[in-house]
Coordinates of C-alpha atoms in Angstrom, one line a residue:
M19 CA 38.5 107.6 152.8
V20 CA 38.8 103.9 153.8
D21 CA 42.3 102.5 153.8
L22 CA 43.2 100.0 151.1
I23 CA 43.5 96.5 152.4
P24 CA 46.5 94.9 150.7
R25 CA 45.6 92.1 148.4
E26 CA 48.2 89.9 150.0
H27 CA 46.3 90.1 153.3
L28 CA 43.2 88.8 151.6
F29 CA 44.6 86.3 149.1
G30 CA 48.1 85.5 150.2
N31 CA 48.8 82.5 152.4
P32 CA 46.8 82.3 155.7
T33 CA 48.8 82.2 158.9
R34 CA 47.2 79.0 159.9
Y35 CA 43.8 77.3 159.4
G36 CA 42.2 73.8 159.1
H37 CA 42.8 72.8 162.7
Q38 CA 42.1 69.2 163.7
I39 CA 42.5 67.4 167.0
S40 CA 43.8 63.8 167.1
P41 CA 41.3 61.2 168.3
D42 CA 43.3 60.7 171.5
G43 CA 43.4 64.4 172.2
R44 CA 47.1 64.6 172.4
R45 CA 48.0 66.5 169.2
L46 CA 46.7 69.3 167.1
G47 CA 47.2 69.6 163.3
W48 CA 46.7 72.6 161.1
V49 CA 47.8 74.0 157.7
A50 CA 50.4 76.8 157.6
P51 CA 53.1 78.0 155.3
Y52 CA 56.5 76.2 155.2
E53 CA 59.0 78.1 153.1
G54 CA 56.1 80.0 151.5
V55 CA 54.1 76.9 150.6
L56 CA 51.1 75.6 152.6
N57 CA 51.9 72.4 154.5
I58 CA 50.5 70.4 157.4
W59 CA 51.9 71.1 160.8
S60 CA 51.4 69.4 164.1
A61 CA 52.2 69.9 167.8
P62 CA 51.4 68.4 171.2
I63 CA 48.2 70.0 172.4
D64 CA 49.9 71.2 175.6
D65 CA 53.0 72.6 173.8
L66 CA 52.0 74.4 170.5
D67 CA 55.3 76.2 170.4
A68 CA 56.9 72.8 169.6
A69 CA 55.0 72.7 166.3
A70 CA 56.9 71.2 163.3
P71 CA 55.9 70.7 159.7
V72 CA 54.6 67.2 159.0
T73 CA 54.9 67.8 155.2
T74 CA 57.5 69.9 153.3
D75 CA 56.0 70.4 149.9
R76 CA 57.7 73.3 148.1
R77 CA 55.4 73.6 145.1
R78 CA 51.6 73.5 145.2
G79 CA 50.9 72.9 148.9
I80 CA 48.9 70.4 150.9
D81 CA 45.7 71.1 153.0
A82 CA 43.6 67.9 153.1
Y83 CA 44.5 65.6 155.9
A84 CA 43.2 63.4 158.8
F85 CA 44.6 61.8 161.9
A86 CA 44.4 58.0 162.0
Y87 CA 43.0 56.2 165.1
D88 CA 46.2 54.3 165.7
G89 CA 47.7 57.4 167.5
R90 CA 50.7 57.4 165.2
H91 CA 49.9 58.2 161.6
L92 CA 48.6 61.3 159.8
L93 CA 47.1 60.8 156.4
Y94 CA 47.0 63.4 153.5
V95 CA 46.2 63.5 149.8
Q96 CA 48.0 65.4 147.1
D97 CA 47.7 65.7 143.3
A98 CA 50.2 67.1 140.7
D99 CA 49.6 70.7 139.6
G100 CA 45.8 70.4 139.9
D101 CA 45.2 67.3 137.8
E102 CA 43.1 65.8 140.7
N103 CA 44.8 62.4 140.5
H104 CA 45.3 62.4 144.2
H105 CA 47.5 59.9 146.0
L106 CA 47.2 59.0 149.6
Y107 CA 50.2 59.4 151.9
A108 CA 50.9 58.4 155.5
V109 CA 53.3 60.2 157.8
D110 CA 54.6 58.5 160.9
L111 CA 54.4 61.3 163.6
T112 CA 57.0 59.5 165.7
T113 CA 59.7 59.0 163.1
G114 CA 58.7 61.5 160.4
E115 CA 58.7 58.9 157.7
R116 CA 56.4 59.6 154.7
R117 CA 55.1 57.0 152.4
D118 CA 52.8 56.9 149.3
L119 CA 50.1 54.3 150.2
T120 CA 48.8 54.4 146.6
P121 CA 52.0 54.4 144.4
I122 CA 50.1 53.7 141.2
P123 CA 50.5 56.0 138.2
G124 CA 47.5 57.8 136.9
I125 CA 45.0 56.9 139.6
A126 CA 42.8 59.1 141.8
A127 CA 42.6 57.8 145.4
A128 CA 40.4 58.9 148.3
I129 CA 39.9 57.9 152.0
V130 CA 36.5 56.3 152.5
G131 CA 36.9 54.9 156.0
L132 CA 38.7 55.5 159.3
S133 CA 37.6 53.3 162.1
R134 CA 37.8 53.3 165.9
I135 CA 37.7 49.5 165.7
V136 CA 40.1 48.7 162.8
R137 CA 42.7 51.2 163.9
D138 CA 45.7 49.8 162.0
R139 CA 44.1 50.1 158.5
V140 CA 42.4 52.7 156.3
L141 CA 39.8 52.1 153.6
V142 CA 40.8 53.7 150.3
A143 CA 39.0 54.1 147.0
I144 CA 41.3 53.5 144.0
N145 CA 40.4 53.5 140.3
D146 CA 43.4 51.5 139.0
R147 CA 41.4 48.6 137.6
D148 CA 38.9 50.8 135.7
P149 CA 39.4 54.6 135.7
R150 CA 35.6 55.1 135.7
F151 CA 34.9 53.3 139.0
H152 CA 36.7 53.1 142.3
D153 CA 37.3 49.7 144.0
I154 CA 37.6 49.7 147.8
H155 CA 40.9 48.5 149.3
S156 CA 42.1 48.1 152.9
V157 CA 45.6 49.5 153.4
D158 CA 47.8 48.7 156.4
L159 CA 49.1 52.0 157.8
A160 CA 52.4 50.5 159.0
T161 CA 53.4 48.4 156.0
G162 CA 51.3 49.8 153.1
A163 CA 50.0 46.3 152.3
R164 CA 46.8 46.5 150.3
S165 CA 44.0 44.1 150.0
L166 CA 40.8 44.3 147.9
V167 CA 37.6 44.7 149.9
V168 CA 35.1 45.0 147.1
E169 CA 35.3 45.4 143.4
N170 CA 33.1 48.2 141.9
P171 CA 30.9 46.9 139.0
G172 CA 29.7 50.4 138.2
F173 CA 28.4 51.9 141.4
A174 CA 28.7 55.5 142.5
G175 CA 30.0 54.5 145.9
F176 CA 29.6 52.3 148.9
L177 CA 28.3 52.5 152.5
I178 CA 30.6 50.7 154.9
D179 CA 30.2 50.0 158.6
E180 CA 32.8 50.5 161.4
R181 CA 34.3 47.1 160.9
Y182 CA 34.9 47.8 157.3
A183 CA 32.2 45.5 156.1
V184 CA 30.5 46.7 152.9
R185 CA 26.7 47.0 153.6
F186 CA 25.3 49.0 150.7
A187 CA 26.2 50.5 147.4
F188 CA 24.9 53.6 145.5
R189 CA 23.8 53.4 141.9
N190 CA 22.6 56.2 139.6
L191 CA 20.1 55.0 137.1
P192 CA 19.7 56.3 133.5
D193 CA 16.5 58.2 134.3
G194 CA 18.3 60.3 137.0
S195 CA 17.1 58.3 140.0
S196 CA 19.4 56.9 142.6
Q197 CA 19.3 53.5 144.2
L198 CA 20.6 52.0 147.4
I199 CA 21.7 48.4 146.8
A200 CA 22.0 46.0 149.7
R201 CA 24.9 43.5 149.7
D202 CA 23.7 39.9 150.3
G203 CA 26.8 37.8 150.3
A204 CA 28.2 37.9 146.7
N205 CA 24.9 39.4 145.4
W206 CA 23.5 42.9 145.3
K207 CA 19.8 43.6 145.7
P208 CA 17.9 46.9 145.2
W209 CA 16.8 48.1 148.6
L210 CA 15.7 51.7 148.3
T211 CA 15.1 54.1 145.4
F212 CA 15.1 57.9 145.3
P213 CA 13.2 59.1 142.2
P214 CA 14.8 61.6 139.8
E215 CA 13.2 64.6 141.5
D216 CA 14.7 63.5 144.9
A217 CA 18.0 62.0 143.9
R218 CA 20.2 65.1 144.2
V219 CA 18.7 66.1 147.6
S220 CA 18.2 62.6 149.2
G221 CA 20.5 59.7 150.0
A222 CA 21.8 57.4 152.7
E223 CA 24.3 59.0 155.0
N224 CA 25.6 56.6 157.6
L225 CA 24.9 53.5 159.7
D226 CA 24.8 53.4 163.5
A227 CA 27.7 51.7 165.2
A228 CA 25.8 48.4 165.5
A229 CA 24.8 48.5 161.8
T230 CA 21.2 48.1 162.8
A231 CA 19.9 51.5 161.6
L232 CA 20.5 53.6 158.6
F233 CA 20.3 57.4 158.6
C234 CA 19.2 59.2 155.4
R235 CA 18.4 62.6 154.0
D236 CA 15.1 62.1 152.4
S237 CA 12.8 64.5 150.5
R238 CA 10.3 61.9 149.2
G239 CA 6.8 63.1 149.9
R240 CA 8.0 66.5 150.9
N241 CA 10.1 69.4 149.4
T242 CA 13.0 69.8 151.8
A243 CA 15.2 66.9 152.8
A244 CA 14.4 65.5 156.3
L245 CA 16.7 63.5 158.5
T246 CA 15.3 60.0 158.8
R247 CA 16.2 56.8 160.6
I248 CA 15.4 53.4 159.1
D249 CA 15.4 50.2 161.2
L250 CA 17.2 47.7 159.0
A251 CA 15.4 44.7 160.6
T252 CA 11.8 46.0 160.3
G253 CA 12.1 48.7 157.7
E254 CA 10.4 51.2 160.1
T255 CA 11.2 54.8 159.1
R256 CA 11.1 57.7 161.5
V257 CA 11.6 61.4 160.7
L258 CA 14.1 62.8 163.3
A259 CA 14.2 66.3 162.0
A260 CA 12.8 68.5 159.2
H261 CA 12.6 72.2 158.2
E262 CA 10.1 73.8 155.9
E263 CA 12.5 76.3 154.3
A264 CA 15.8 74.4 154.0
D265 CA 17.3 70.9 153.8
I266 CA 18.9 69.4 156.9
G267 CA 22.5 70.4 156.8
A268 CA 25.4 69.1 158.9
V269 CA 24.6 66.3 161.3
L270 CA 26.7 65.8 164.5
Q271 CA 26.8 62.2 165.5
D272 CA 27.5 60.5 168.9
V273 CA 31.1 59.4 168.7
E274 CA 30.3 55.9 170.0
T275 CA 26.8 55.1 168.7
H276 CA 26.8 57.3 165.5
E277 CA 23.3 58.3 166.3
P278 CA 22.6 62.0 165.4
V279 CA 22.8 64.3 168.4
A280 CA 22.4 67.7 166.7
Y281 CA 21.8 69.1 163.2
S282 CA 22.1 72.4 161.4
V283 CA 19.8 74.1 159.0
T284 CA 21.0 77.0 156.7
H285 CA 18.5 79.2 155.0
A286 CA 19.9 82.8 155.1
R287 CA 21.8 82.0 158.3
K288 CA 22.9 78.8 160.0
S289 CA 21.1 77.5 163.1
W290 CA 21.9 74.5 165.2
H291 CA 19.2 72.2 166.7
V292 CA 19.8 69.7 169.5
L293 CA 18.3 66.2 169.4
D294 CA 20.1 64.7 172.4
P295 CA 19.6 66.7 175.7
R296 CA 23.1 65.7 176.8
F297 CA 24.4 68.2 174.3
A298 CA 22.0 71.1 175.1
D299 CA 24.4 72.9 177.4
D300 CA 27.2 72.7 174.9
F301 CA 25.2 74.4 172.1
A302 CA 23.7 76.9 174.5
F303 CA 27.2 77.9 175.7
L304 CA 28.7 78.1 172.2
E305 CA 25.8 80.2 171.0
T306 CA 26.7 82.9 173.6
Q307 CA 30.3 83.2 172.4
G308 CA 29.8 85.5 169.5
L309 CA 31.1 83.0 167.0
G310 CA 28.7 83.8 164.2
D311 CA 27.6 80.8 162.1
W312 CA 30.1 78.5 163.9
Y313 CA 30.6 74.8 163.3
P314 CA 32.5 71.9 165.0
A315 CA 35.4 71.0 162.8
S316 CA 37.0 68.1 164.8
R317 CA 36.4 66.1 168.0
T318 CA 38.3 63.7 170.2
E319 CA 37.4 60.1 170.5
D320 CA 36.0 60.6 174.0
D321 CA 34.2 63.7 172.8
A322 CA 35.7 65.8 175.6
L323 CA 37.4 68.3 173.3
W324 CA 36.1 69.9 170.1
I325 CA 37.7 72.3 167.6
V326 CA 35.1 74.9 166.7
V327 CA 35.5 77.5 164.0
A328 CA 33.8 80.9 164.0
R329 CA 32.2 81.9 160.7
A330 CA 31.2 85.6 160.9
D331 CA 31.3 88.2 158.2
T332 CA 34.1 90.3 159.7
R333 CA 35.8 87.6 161.8
V334 CA 38.3 85.7 159.8
G335 CA 38.4 81.9 160.4
E336 CA 39.0 82.0 164.1
A337 CA 39.4 78.5 165.7
A338 CA 39.3 77.5 169.3
I339 CA 39.5 74.4 171.5
Y340 CA 36.2 73.8 173.3
D341 CA 36.5 71.9 176.5
R342 CA 33.1 70.3 177.2
R343 CA 33.7 69.6 180.8
A344 CA 35.0 73.0 181.7
K345 CA 32.7 74.8 179.3
S346 CA 35.7 76.9 178.1
L347 CA 37.2 78.1 174.8
R348 CA 40.9 78.3 174.2
S349 CA 41.6 80.4 171.2
L350 CA 43.9 79.1 168.4
G351 CA 44.0 82.5 166.7
S352 CA 42.8 83.8 163.3
A353 CA 43.6 82.5 159.9
R354 CA 44.6 86.0 158.9
P355 CA 45.6 88.1 162.0
E356 CA 46.9 90.8 159.7
L357 CA 43.3 91.7 159.0
E358 CA 42.6 92.5 162.7
G359 CA 41.6 96.2 162.7
A360 CA 41.2 96.3 158.9
P361 CA 38.2 98.2 157.6
L362 CA 36.1 95.0 156.9
A363 CA 32.5 95.6 155.7
P364 CA 29.4 93.7 157.0
M365 CA 27.6 91.2 154.9
C366 CA 23.8 91.6 154.7
P367 CA 21.6 88.5 153.9
S368 CA 18.7 89.4 151.6
I369 CA 15.8 87.6 150.0
I370 CA 15.3 88.5 146.3
R371 CA 12.1 87.5 144.6
S372 CA 12.7 86.1 141.0
R373 CA 10.3 87.0 138.2
D374 CA 8.5 83.7 138.5
G375 CA 8.2 83.8 142.3
L376 CA 11.2 82.0 143.7
D377 CA 13.0 83.3 146.8
L378 CA 16.7 83.8 146.0
V379 CA 18.7 83.9 149.3
S380 CA 21.5 86.4 148.6
Y381 CA 24.3 88.2 150.3
L382 CA 25.3 91.8 149.8
T383 CA 28.4 93.6 151.0
R384 CA 28.7 97.3 150.3
P385 CA 31.6 99.7 150.7
L386 CA 31.8 101.2 154.2
D387 CA 31.5 104.7 152.7
A388 CA 28.8 103.8 150.2
Q389 CA 26.4 106.6 149.5
G390 CA 23.8 106.1 146.8
P391 CA 24.1 103.8 143.7
G392 CA 27.6 102.7 142.8
P393 CA 29.4 100.0 140.8
L394 CA 28.4 96.4 141.6
V395 CA 30.1 93.0 141.0
L396 CA 27.7 90.1 140.7
L397 CA 29.4 86.9 142.0
V398 CA 28.2 83.6 140.7
H399 CA 29.1 80.4 142.6
G400 CA 30.3 77.2 141.0
G401 CA 28.6 73.8 140.9
P402 CA 25.9 74.8 140.1
W403 CA 24.9 72.2 142.8
A404 CA 26.5 74.3 145.6
R405 CA 25.5 77.4 147.5
D406 CA 26.7 80.7 148.9
S407 CA 26.4 81.3 152.6
F408 CA 27.0 83.9 155.3
G409 CA 30.5 84.5 156.7
F410 CA 33.8 86.0 155.9
D411 CA 34.4 86.2 152.2
G412 CA 37.7 87.5 150.9
I413 CA 36.4 88.4 147.5
H414 CA 33.4 90.3 149.1
Q415 CA 35.8 92.2 151.3
W416 CA 38.3 92.9 148.4
L417 CA 35.5 94.3 146.2
A418 CA 33.9 96.4 149.0
N419 CA 37.2 97.8 149.9
R420 CA 37.9 98.8 146.3
G421 CA 34.5 100.7 146.1
Y422 CA 32.2 98.0 144.6
A423 CA 29.1 96.4 146.1
A424 CA 29.5 92.6 146.0
L425 CA 26.3 90.5 145.5
S426 CA 26.2 86.7 145.7
V427 CA 23.0 85.0 144.7
N428 CA 21.7 81.5 145.3
F429 CA 20.0 81.0 142.0
R430 CA 17.8 78.0 141.1
S431 CA 19.9 74.8 141.1
S432 CA 21.7 76.0 144.3
T433 CA 21.6 73.3 147.0
G434 CA 20.0 73.5 150.5
F435 CA 16.7 75.0 149.7
G436 CA 14.7 71.9 148.8
K437 CA 14.2 69.8 145.7
A438 CA 11.8 72.1 143.9
F439 CA 14.3 74.9 144.0
L440 CA 17.2 72.7 142.9
N441 CA 15.2 70.9 140.1
A442 CA 14.0 74.2 138.8
G443 CA 17.4 74.6 137.2
D444 CA 17.2 71.5 135.1
R445 CA 17.4 72.3 131.4
E446 CA 17.5 76.0 132.4
W447 CA 21.3 76.6 132.1
G448 CA 21.6 79.9 130.4
R449 CA 17.9 80.6 130.6
R450 CA 16.0 80.9 133.9
M451 CA 19.2 80.4 135.9
D452 CA 20.5 83.5 134.0
D453 CA 17.1 85.2 134.6
D454 CA 17.7 84.8 138.4
L455 CA 21.0 86.7 138.0
S456 CA 19.4 89.4 136.0
D457 CA 16.6 89.7 138.6
A458 CA 19.2 90.1 141.3
V459 CA 20.9 93.0 139.4
A460 CA 17.5 94.6 138.9
W461 CA 16.8 94.3 142.6
A462 CA 20.2 96.0 143.4
V463 CA 19.3 98.8 141.1
A464 CA 15.9 99.2 142.6
Q465 CA 17.3 99.2 146.1
G466 CA 19.6 102.1 145.2
V467 CA 22.7 99.9 145.5
A468 CA 23.8 99.5 141.9
D469 CA 24.4 102.0 139.1
P470 CA 23.0 100.0 136.1
A471 CA 25.8 101.4 133.9
R472 CA 28.5 99.9 136.1
V473 CA 27.7 96.3 136.8
A474 CA 30.2 93.4 136.3
I475 CA 29.7 89.7 136.5
M476 CA 32.3 87.3 137.8
G477 CA 32.5 83.6 138.7
G478 CA 34.4 80.3 138.5
S479 CA 33.4 76.9 137.1
Y480 CA 29.6 77.1 136.6
G481 CA 30.0 80.8 137.6
G482 CA 32.4 81.2 134.7
Y483 CA 29.9 79.6 132.3
A484 CA 27.2 81.9 133.8
T485 CA 29.5 84.9 133.1
L486 CA 30.0 83.9 129.5
M487 CA 26.3 83.2 128.9
A488 CA 25.2 86.5 130.6
L489 CA 27.5 88.5 128.3
T490 CA 26.1 86.8 125.2
R491 CA 22.5 86.8 126.3
N492 CA 22.4 90.3 127.9
P493 CA 25.2 92.1 126.1
E494 CA 24.0 95.6 127.2
A495 CA 23.6 94.7 130.9
Y496 CA 27.2 94.3 132.0
A497 CA 30.1 96.7 131.8
C498 CA 32.6 93.7 131.9
G499 CA 33.0 90.1 133.0
I500 CA 35.6 87.7 134.5
D501 CA 35.3 84.0 133.7
L502 CA 37.5 81.6 135.8
V503 CA 37.6 78.0 134.4
G504 CA 34.1 78.2 133.0
P505 CA 32.8 75.9 130.3
A506 CA 32.0 77.5 126.9
N507 CA 30.7 74.4 125.0
L508 CA 28.3 72.1 127.0
E509 CA 28.8 69.3 124.5
T510 CA 32.5 69.1 125.0
L511 CA 32.1 69.6 128.7
V512 CA 29.8 66.5 129.0
R513 CA 31.9 64.4 126.6
T514 CA 35.2 65.1 128.4
I515 CA 34.2 64.7 132.1
P516 CA 36.8 62.8 134.1
P517 CA 36.4 59.1 133.8
Y518 CA 35.5 58.7 137.5
W519 CA 32.5 61.0 137.0
E520 CA 30.9 58.3 134.8
A521 CA 28.4 57.4 137.6
M522 CA 26.9 60.9 137.5
R523 CA 26.6 61.2 133.8
A524 CA 22.8 60.7 133.9
Q525 CA 22.4 63.6 136.3
L526 CA 24.4 65.8 134.0
H527 CA 22.3 64.8 131.0
R528 CA 19.1 65.5 133.1
A529 CA 20.4 69.1 133.9
I530 CA 22.1 70.0 130.7
G531 CA 20.9 67.7 127.9
D532 CA 22.1 64.5 126.4
P533 CA 24.4 65.2 123.4
D534 CA 23.7 61.7 122.0
T535 CA 20.0 62.6 121.3
E536 CA 18.8 65.1 118.8
E537 CA 16.7 67.0 121.3
G538 CA 19.5 67.1 123.9
M539 CA 22.1 68.2 121.3
A540 CA 19.8 71.0 120.2
L541 CA 19.4 72.2 123.8
I542 CA 23.1 72.0 124.4
R543 CA 23.9 74.1 121.3
E544 CA 21.3 76.7 122.3
R545 CA 22.8 77.0 125.8
S546 CA 26.5 77.1 124.9
P547 CA 28.1 80.5 124.8
V548 CA 30.7 79.6 122.3
Y549 CA 28.1 79.7 119.6
F550 CA 27.1 83.2 120.5
A551 CA 30.4 84.8 121.1
D552 CA 29.8 87.4 118.4
R553 CA 27.1 89.0 120.6
I554 CA 29.5 90.0 123.4
K555 CA 30.1 93.7 123.7
A556 CA 31.6 94.0 127.2
P557 CA 35.3 93.5 127.9
L558 CA 36.0 90.0 129.0
L559 CA 38.8 88.4 131.1
I560 CA 39.1 84.6 130.8
V561 CA 41.3 82.6 133.2
Q562 CA 42.2 78.9 132.8
G563 CA 44.3 76.3 134.6
A564 CA 46.1 74.1 132.0
N565 CA 45.6 70.9 134.0
D566 CA 41.9 71.3 134.8
P567 CA 40.3 67.8 134.5
R568 CA 36.8 69.1 134.9
V569 CA 36.6 72.1 132.6
K570 CA 39.5 71.4 130.2
K571 CA 41.7 74.1 128.7
D572 CA 39.9 73.5 125.4
E573 CA 36.8 75.2 126.8
S574 CA 38.6 78.5 127.2
D575 CA 40.5 78.0 123.9
Q576 CA 37.2 77.5 122.0
M577 CA 35.7 80.7 123.5
V578 CA 38.8 82.8 122.8
A579 CA 39.0 81.5 119.2
A580 CA 35.3 82.2 118.6
M581 CA 35.8 85.8 119.9
E582 CA 38.8 86.3 117.7
R583 CA 37.0 85.1 114.7
G584 CA 34.4 87.8 115.4
G585 CA 37.1 90.5 116.0
I586 CA 36.0 90.9 119.6
P587 CA 38.9 91.6 122.0
V588 CA 39.4 89.3 125.0
T589 CA 42.1 88.9 127.6
Y590 CA 43.2 85.3 128.2
L591 CA 45.3 84.3 131.2
L592 CA 46.7 80.7 131.4
F593 CA 48.3 79.1 134.4
P594 CA 50.3 76.0 133.3
D595 CA 50.6 74.6 136.9
E596 CA 47.0 74.9 138.0
G597 CA 43.8 72.9 137.6
H598 CA 40.2 73.8 138.5
G599 CA 41.0 77.0 140.3
L600 CA 44.1 78.8 141.5
V601 CA 45.9 77.3 144.4
R602 CA 49.5 78.5 144.4
P603 CA 49.7 81.9 146.3
A604 CA 51.8 83.6 143.6
N605 CA 49.2 82.7 141.0
R606 CA 46.3 83.8 143.1
L607 CA 48.0 87.1 143.8
A608 CA 48.8 87.6 140.1
F609 CA 45.3 86.9 139.1
F610 CA 43.7 89.2 141.6
A611 CA 46.1 92.0 140.7
R612 CA 45.1 91.7 137.0
A613 CA 41.4 91.4 137.9
E614 CA 41.6 94.5 140.1
T615 CA 43.2 96.5 137.3
F616 CA 40.5 95.1 134.9
L617 CA 37.6 96.1 137.2
A618 CA 39.1 99.6 137.9
R619 CA 39.4 100.2 134.2
H620 CA 35.8 99.3 133.4
L621 CA 33.9 100.1 136.6
G622 CA 36.0 103.0 138.0
G623 CA 36.9 101.6 141.4
R624 CA 40.1 101.9 143.4
C625 CA 43.2 99.9 142.5
E626 CA 46.3 99.0 144.6
P627 CA 49.5 99.2 142.6
I628 CA 50.8 95.8 141.4
R629 CA 53.6 94.8 143.8
G630 CA 56.8 92.9 142.9
A631 CA 55.6 89.8 144.7
E632 CA 52.5 89.7 142.5
S633 CA 54.5 89.8 139.3
S634 CA 57.3 87.4 140.2
G635 CA 57.0 83.7 141.1
T636 CA 53.8 83.2 139.1
S637 CA 53.4 80.9 136.1
M638 CA 50.8 83.2 134.6
Q639 CA 50.9 83.4 130.8
V640 CA 49.1 86.2 129.0
V641 CA 47.9 84.3 125.9
R642 CA 45.8 87.2 124.6
E643 CA 45.7 90.8 125.8
G644 CA 42.4 92.4 125.1

């Protein structure tokens, strides 16, 4: 029998990950535990043993950071217990001094620009004037002095050149289309419009260094988003790259000109394509190194050194320094070295045909000792405007190791597969999007993978909603379900979005329904699982972060109350110090310990005993025990 992989090895703190290299190539940064909490570390590139923590948070952890171009400061963002009201901090790597560059209560700040030219300042979006819309400020890294660059009258964002000049703004229109607005002195003029069917797939990406050309992802006149170049003087548009099955993915830019030099496309697997022959040897070399679906995570200003990260199904977040001149890789180790030699299971990409003819790119991981049909857990990603992809997945490995097949499905509305596939999910929440999930289960049964009497459904955010909806719509199909921060009532979801999501309200209405119209409200009630809780027959585990600003605690409270009114048992776990997902290691481990026991009880898989570390240090509250 395959050895049990300890949950802590899969879901505890990684050893180190998130490597970045400073623009001058002198330092590395990464995320690693400090006194049991994830923090940012840094070291000279030629003396990694001299690493020291740059931050010393002892509560929730920090993992989002960037090196400034001034060669002295490291920037990071942090919120409070998952409320997503991030502040921007600067650390002086010479003195160790840490400062809040946005010391304003209740705001949500974000970096919007770091420049090779304006090295002593950073552009920051701050919503202190109007919580719905972020104004752009320039902040001095050394003093923290802040000056307004542009006030936001209601735009979704701005496009800024390397000299911090605001060139364009993005505006979402009530019909669901998006508009690129050109700045002309103190005025704004509509310049380019993406119709509603293109708006979620298309958009302006960046300017070249001279601010004479604009690069876009553009699906107008085609299904998948192509990479295009627009000459700002003449308006001439050229298609630089396109793919018939998938949208253009990541684009690697020249560090000096900002012209694209390579791009990726991900259908079932990621592939890189070179536009600039100067980079052909680099990609050819890296493709021979067994890195799986690798990607460049960070580059020096002279482009001599890259940080590349391997993304393979049984290879766990391995990072390396790639020296372009020497054509060599220097390993920085694995994010989870404790998994080396562990019985990890391969992930198999598969194409599942939906009942109405759509290709659902899916990923299946089976137990190493699987023989014939067995229990299956259907995993539903969040968003829904996101996607699953190939690579190491801790949840897949956990489930396969416990005796379950794990199946992730890119259902309609998932991104990356063209506008027709994405738009096919509009007004289909809880209907054809749920049909895609049912079709995936039927495929797994027909393939001899799944025992139809032992299928569970599990997901977070939209995936949590899909879990609730599946259990109400198909009450006989699932043996149990796990909902993590999933909305139960689409009306209250739309009415309580964070203020700074205001610019995307029209797109939510397009997908879900407008609660301020009779037709939209009827659709929303029809697709909200809270109104059909009495249909649920399978055991259900609901998990919620108390500070979640996207899917508020009231969503889970409503669902639990509706089930209690119908006399239907439900287990409800609440985490008072979490938001939209579980970040603190003690909370993650406590959740997965409970989830593992829950699945073992209802699907019959293996279960590791709950260890002391998984029952202490967590804030988890058992509000209801089903």
